[in-house]
mmCIF file of C-alpha atoms in Angstrom:
data_model
loop_
_atom_site.group_PDB
_atom_site.id
_atom_site.type_symbol
_atom_site.label_atom_id
_atom_site.label_comp_id
_atom_site.label_asym_id
_atom_site.label_seq_id
_atom_site.Cartn_x
_atom_site.Cartn_y
_atom_site.Cartn_z
ATOM 1 C CA UNK A 258 19.420 -89.212 -25.645
ATOM 2 C CA UNK A 259 20.211 -85.576 -26.599
ATOM 3 C CA UNK A 260 17.457 -85.791 -29.462
ATOM 4 C CA UNK A 261 15.034 -86.958 -26.426
ATOM 5 C CA UNK A 262 16.049 -84.120 -24.290
ATOM 6 C CA UNK A 263 15.474 -81.805 -27.150
ATOM 7 C CA UNK A 264 11.573 -83.199 -27.607
ATOM 8 C CA UNK A 265 10.864 -83.449 -24.128
ATOM 9 C CA UNK A 266 12.592 -80.352 -22.550
ATOM 10 C CA UNK A 267 10.515 -77.908 -24.117
ATOM 11 C CA UNK A 268 7.389 -80.022 -23.285
ATOM 12 C CA UNK A 269 8.090 -80.332 -19.955
ATOM 13 C CA UNK A 270 8.792 -76.138 -19.760
ATOM 14 C CA UNK A 271 5.171 -75.303 -21.374
ATOM 15 C CA UNK A 272 3.838 -77.857 -18.700
ATOM 16 C CA UNK A 273 5.338 -75.956 -15.996
ATOM 17 C CA UNK A 274 4.226 -72.540 -17.132
ATOM 18 C CA UNK A 275 0.822 -73.647 -17.404
ATOM 19 C CA UNK A 276 0.888 -75.360 -13.800
ATOM 20 C CA UNK A 277 1.530 -72.119 -12.506
ATOM 21 C CA UNK A 278 -1.065 -69.996 -14.963
ATOM 22 C CA UNK A 279 -3.678 -68.266 -12.862
ATOM 23 C CA UNK A 280 -1.964 -68.987 -9.558
ATOM 24 C CA UNK A 281 0.334 -66.651 -8.604
ATOM 25 C CA UNK A 282 0.934 -62.762 -9.961
ATOM 26 C CA UNK A 283 4.484 -61.513 -10.374
ATOM 27 C CA UNK A 284 3.600 -59.776 -6.562
ATOM 28 C CA UNK A 285 3.328 -63.098 -5.342
ATOM 29 C CA UNK A 286 -0.006 -62.624 -4.355
ATOM 30 C CA UNK A 287 -2.645 -65.529 -4.998
ATOM 31 C CA UNK A 288 -5.056 -64.954 -7.977
ATOM 32 C CA UNK A 289 -8.768 -65.485 -6.918
ATOM 33 C CA UNK A 290 -10.361 -67.390 -9.824
ATOM 34 C CA UNK A 291 -13.546 -68.850 -8.840
ATOM 35 C CA UNK A 292 -13.478 -71.497 -11.178
ATOM 36 C CA UNK A 293 -10.750 -72.848 -9.664
ATOM 37 C CA UNK A 294 -12.578 -73.370 -6.052
ATOM 38 C CA UNK A 295 -15.139 -76.065 -6.277
ATOM 39 C CA UNK A 296 -18.091 -75.498 -3.905
ATOM 40 C CA UNK A 297 -16.421 -76.786 -0.958
ATOM 41 C CA UNK A 298 -13.270 -74.732 -1.876
ATOM 42 C CA UNK A 299 -15.168 -71.503 -2.209
ATOM 43 C CA UNK A 300 -16.931 -71.751 1.274
ATOM 44 C CA UNK A 301 -13.696 -72.732 2.492
ATOM 45 C CA UNK A 302 -12.037 -69.249 1.044
ATOM 46 C CA UNK A 303 -15.407 -67.517 2.036
ATOM 47 C CA UNK A 304 -14.763 -68.461 6.005
ATOM 48 C CA UNK A 305 -11.263 -67.467 5.577
ATOM 49 C CA UNK A 306 -12.077 -64.132 3.956
ATOM 50 C CA UNK A 307 -14.770 -63.165 6.864
ATOM 51 C CA UNK A 308 -12.092 -63.847 9.284
ATOM 52 C CA UNK A 309 -9.448 -61.654 8.134
ATOM 53 C CA UNK A 310 -11.930 -58.855 7.007
ATOM 54 C CA UNK A 311 -13.722 -59.234 10.545
ATOM 55 C CA UNK A 312 -17.276 -59.550 9.813
ATOM 56 C CA UNK A 313 -18.117 -61.481 13.580
ATOM 57 C CA UNK A 314 -16.817 -57.908 14.923
ATOM 58 C CA UNK A 315 -20.073 -56.492 14.601
ATOM 59 C CA UNK A 316 -22.257 -59.337 13.340
ATOM 60 C CA UNK A 317 -21.633 -61.647 16.176
ATOM 61 C CA UNK A 318 -22.455 -61.392 19.987
ATOM 62 C CA UNK A 319 -19.869 -62.001 22.296
ATOM 63 C CA UNK A 320 -19.461 -63.831 25.592
ATOM 64 C CA UNK A 321 -16.745 -62.926 28.160
ATOM 65 C CA UNK A 322 -14.110 -65.671 28.815
ATOM 66 C CA UNK A 323 -10.814 -65.737 30.911
ATOM 67 C CA UNK A 324 -9.233 -64.242 27.830
ATOM 68 C CA UNK A 325 -11.571 -61.136 27.468
ATOM 69 C CA UNK A 326 -14.775 -61.268 25.034
ATOM 70 C CA UNK A 327 -14.662 -63.737 22.271
ATOM 71 C CA UNK A 328 -17.520 -64.147 19.563
ATOM 72 C CA UNK A 329 -20.035 -66.368 20.640
ATOM 73 C CA UNK A 330 -19.735 -69.450 18.350
ATOM 74 C CA UNK A 331 -23.816 -70.196 19.283
ATOM 75 C CA UNK A 332 -25.060 -67.240 17.887
ATOM 76 C CA UNK A 333 -22.219 -67.095 15.101
ATOM 77 C CA UNK A 334 -23.219 -63.976 12.405
ATOM 78 C CA UNK A 335 -27.081 -63.399 14.185
ATOM 79 C CA UNK A 336 -26.320 -59.737 14.564
ATOM 80 C CA UNK A 337 -27.937 -58.035 17.528
ATOM 81 C CA UNK A 338 -29.687 -60.127 19.566
ATOM 82 C CA UNK A 339 -33.643 -59.164 19.433
ATOM 83 C CA UNK A 340 -34.870 -58.210 22.462
ATOM 84 C CA UNK A 341 -31.476 -56.902 24.119
ATOM 85 C CA UNK A 342 -31.961 -53.442 25.269
ATOM 86 C CA UNK A 343 -29.365 -50.988 24.750
ATOM 87 C CA UNK A 344 -27.714 -49.553 27.939
ATOM 88 C CA UNK A 345 -28.996 -45.546 28.394
ATOM 89 C CA UNK A 346 -27.173 -43.355 25.844
ATOM 90 C CA UNK A 347 -25.632 -40.191 27.315
ATOM 91 C CA UNK A 348 -27.310 -37.192 26.806
ATOM 92 C CA UNK A 349 -26.077 -35.016 23.914
ATOM 93 C CA UNK A 350 -23.428 -37.492 22.769
ATOM 94 C CA UNK A 351 -24.930 -39.138 19.710
ATOM 95 C CA UNK A 352 -24.355 -36.012 17.428
ATOM 96 C CA UNK A 353 -21.858 -34.589 15.348
ATOM 97 C CA UNK A 354 -18.509 -33.616 16.975
ATOM 98 C CA UNK A 355 -19.430 -35.569 19.950
ATOM 99 C CA UNK A 356 -18.633 -39.536 20.605
ATOM 100 C CA UNK A 357 -19.291 -42.542 18.862
ATOM 101 C CA UNK A 358 -20.273 -45.287 21.262
ATOM 102 C CA UNK A 359 -20.351 -48.888 20.776
ATOM 103 C CA UNK A 360 -22.609 -51.777 22.386
ATOM 104 C CA UNK A 361 -20.481 -53.919 24.832
ATOM 105 C CA UNK A 362 -20.723 -56.759 22.589
ATOM 106 C CA UNK A 363 -19.866 -54.339 19.285
ATOM 107 C CA UNK A 364 -23.112 -55.656 17.557
ATOM 108 C CA UNK A 365 -24.884 -51.957 18.025
ATOM 109 C CA UNK A 366 -23.236 -48.545 17.797
ATOM 110 C CA UNK A 367 -24.550 -44.940 18.169
ATOM 111 C CA UNK A 368 -23.412 -41.936 16.473
ATOM 112 C CA UNK A 369 -24.169 -38.789 14.687
ATOM 113 C CA UNK A 370 -26.015 -41.088 12.018
ATOM 114 C CA UNK A 371 -28.325 -42.366 14.782
ATOM 115 C CA UNK A 372 -28.222 -46.045 15.624
ATOM 116 C CA UNK A 373 -27.355 -48.911 13.832
ATOM 117 C CA UNK A 374 -27.261 -52.572 14.531
ATOM 118 C CA UNK A 375 -25.504 -55.268 13.261
ATOM 119 C CA UNK A 376 -27.527 -57.523 10.769
ATOM 120 C CA UNK A 377 -28.094 -61.120 10.799
ATOM 121 C CA UNK A 378 -25.717 -62.545 8.266
ATOM 122 C CA UNK A 379 -27.240 -66.034 8.703
ATOM 123 C CA UNK A 380 -29.199 -68.113 5.933
ATOM 124 C CA UNK A 381 -32.448 -67.977 7.890
ATOM 125 C CA UNK A 382 -34.925 -65.812 6.038
ATOM 126 C CA UNK A 383 -34.547 -63.123 9.158
ATOM 127 C CA UNK A 384 -31.197 -62.645 7.861
ATOM 128 C CA UNK A 385 -29.435 -63.311 4.112
ATOM 129 C CA UNK A 386 -31.830 -66.385 3.694
ATOM 130 C CA UNK A 387 -33.474 -64.917 0.960
ATOM 131 C CA UNK A 388 -31.124 -63.014 -0.588
ATOM 132 C CA UNK A 389 -29.585 -63.774 -3.884
ATOM 133 C CA UNK A 390 -26.151 -63.027 -5.027
ATOM 134 C CA UNK A 391 -26.945 -59.706 -6.229
ATOM 135 C CA UNK A 392 -28.692 -58.532 -3.465
ATOM 136 C CA UNK A 393 -25.596 -59.507 -1.400
ATOM 137 C CA UNK A 394 -23.225 -57.951 -3.589
ATOM 138 C CA UNK A 395 -24.879 -54.731 -3.759
ATOM 139 C CA UNK A 396 -25.212 -54.306 0.091
ATOM 140 C CA UNK A 397 -21.467 -55.160 0.645
ATOM 141 C CA UNK A 398 -20.096 -52.798 -2.214
ATOM 142 C CA UNK A 399 -23.372 -50.046 -2.837
ATOM 143 C CA UNK A 400 -24.115 -49.723 0.887
ATOM 144 C CA UNK A 401 -27.624 -50.399 0.176
ATOM 145 C CA UNK A 402 -30.032 -51.863 3.232
ATOM 146 C CA UNK A 403 -31.227 -55.578 2.228
ATOM 147 C CA UNK A 404 -29.105 -55.183 -0.962
ATOM 148 C CA UNK A 405 -32.100 -53.299 -2.660
ATOM 149 C CA UNK A 406 -31.505 -50.751 -5.296
ATOM 150 C CA UNK A 407 -33.883 -48.508 -3.714
ATOM 151 C CA UNK A 408 -32.695 -49.422 0.043
ATOM 152 C CA UNK A 409 -31.349 -46.804 2.413
ATOM 153 C CA UNK A 410 -27.837 -46.682 2.956
ATOM 154 C CA UNK A 411 -26.043 -48.742 5.133
ATOM 155 C CA UNK A 412 -24.890 -46.912 8.391
ATOM 156 C CA UNK A 413 -21.685 -47.106 9.766
ATOM 157 C CA UNK A 414 -19.559 -48.636 11.085
ATOM 158 C CA UNK A 415 -20.429 -50.943 8.310
ATOM 159 C CA UNK A 416 -17.321 -50.204 6.103
ATOM 160 C CA UNK A 417 -19.069 -51.034 3.076
ATOM 161 C CA UNK A 418 -16.703 -48.238 0.863
ATOM 162 C CA UNK A 419 -13.687 -50.331 1.820
ATOM 163 C CA UNK A 420 -15.302 -53.431 -0.236
ATOM 164 C CA UNK A 421 -16.591 -51.395 -3.176
ATOM 165 C CA UNK A 422 -13.655 -52.841 -5.340
ATOM 166 C CA UNK A 423 -13.900 -56.163 -3.643
ATOM 167 C CA UNK A 424 -13.288 -58.709 -6.709
ATOM 168 C CA UNK A 425 -16.339 -60.398 -7.321
ATOM 169 C CA UNK A 426 -14.979 -64.013 -6.955
ATOM 170 C CA UNK A 427 -14.081 -63.008 -3.232
ATOM 171 C CA UNK A 428 -17.643 -61.362 -2.945
ATOM 172 C CA UNK A 429 -18.971 -65.045 -4.194
ATOM 173 C CA UNK A 430 -16.940 -66.997 -1.824
ATOM 174 C CA UNK A 431 -17.991 -64.696 1.426
ATOM 175 C CA UNK A 432 -21.658 -65.398 0.160
ATOM 176 C CA UNK A 433 -20.890 -68.869 -0.121
ATOM 177 C CA UNK A 434 -19.873 -69.275 3.324
ATOM 178 C CA UNK A 435 -22.504 -67.377 5.036
ATOM 179 C CA UNK A 436 -25.224 -69.531 2.938
ATOM 180 C CA UNK A 437 -23.660 -72.574 4.577
ATOM 181 C CA UNK A 438 -23.290 -71.633 8.570
ATOM 182 C CA UNK A 439 -25.924 -72.413 10.879
ATOM 183 C CA UNK A 440 -29.446 -70.262 10.454
ATOM 184 C CA UNK A 441 -30.344 -68.537 13.276
ATOM 185 C CA UNK A 442 -34.023 -66.891 13.464
ATOM 186 C CA UNK A 443 -32.879 -63.389 14.674
ATOM 187 C CA UNK A 444 -35.050 -60.188 13.763
ATOM 188 C CA UNK A 445 -32.542 -57.369 14.218
ATOM 189 C CA UNK A 446 -33.924 -53.896 15.272
ATOM 190 C CA UNK A 447 -34.737 -51.383 12.836
ATOM 191 C CA UNK A 448 -31.991 -48.387 12.300
ATOM 192 C CA UNK A 449 -32.687 -45.610 14.559
ATOM 193 C CA UNK A 450 -32.217 -42.092 12.363
ATOM 194 C CA UNK A 451 -30.363 -39.467 14.506
ATOM 195 C CA UNK A 452 -33.589 -37.637 15.636
ATOM 196 C CA UNK A 453 -35.264 -40.327 16.820
ATOM 197 C CA UNK A 454 -32.377 -41.525 19.443
ATOM 198 C CA UNK A 455 -33.766 -41.507 22.608
ATOM 199 C CA UNK A 456 -31.270 -40.227 25.413
#
């Protein structure tokens, strides 16, 4: 019996050690290894990540409920609704040192940078349907409009600087999730530079 224990105990310890390999760091946080997530798992992780970083806050119109405004799941991630007018912008408020204003459903904002609109993140061609992963990564981590190398900078409130060091596996998961949601045709208005903001 002792000989059997001597033989199987090291094997058991090695098996236990490798069963946790790549899952937990010493801090206890979960490691992000894309190879550990099959496609369905990758999409599920992307849904989780878009939820905790609040992508829907600026990219999904809201509807009023007894609990206040909530994201409209029928218009999930479609960005600022094409054709919706912005309310009047108070004179001299969209300039440095003045206020930053948000549309009532948070899909548009006005500030010293001009007027910016939450983009369509659905897999429709009017959203990110034609984007490659590299386009998405460049937009998210370098703040390039449409992910183009020579694209204009993305304007606030898009917090791309906060995502600049995001792990590649997490970016891939978010991209996989966004490519899996319902495509919605919606041509979001073009960014308006500060000198062209109408009061």
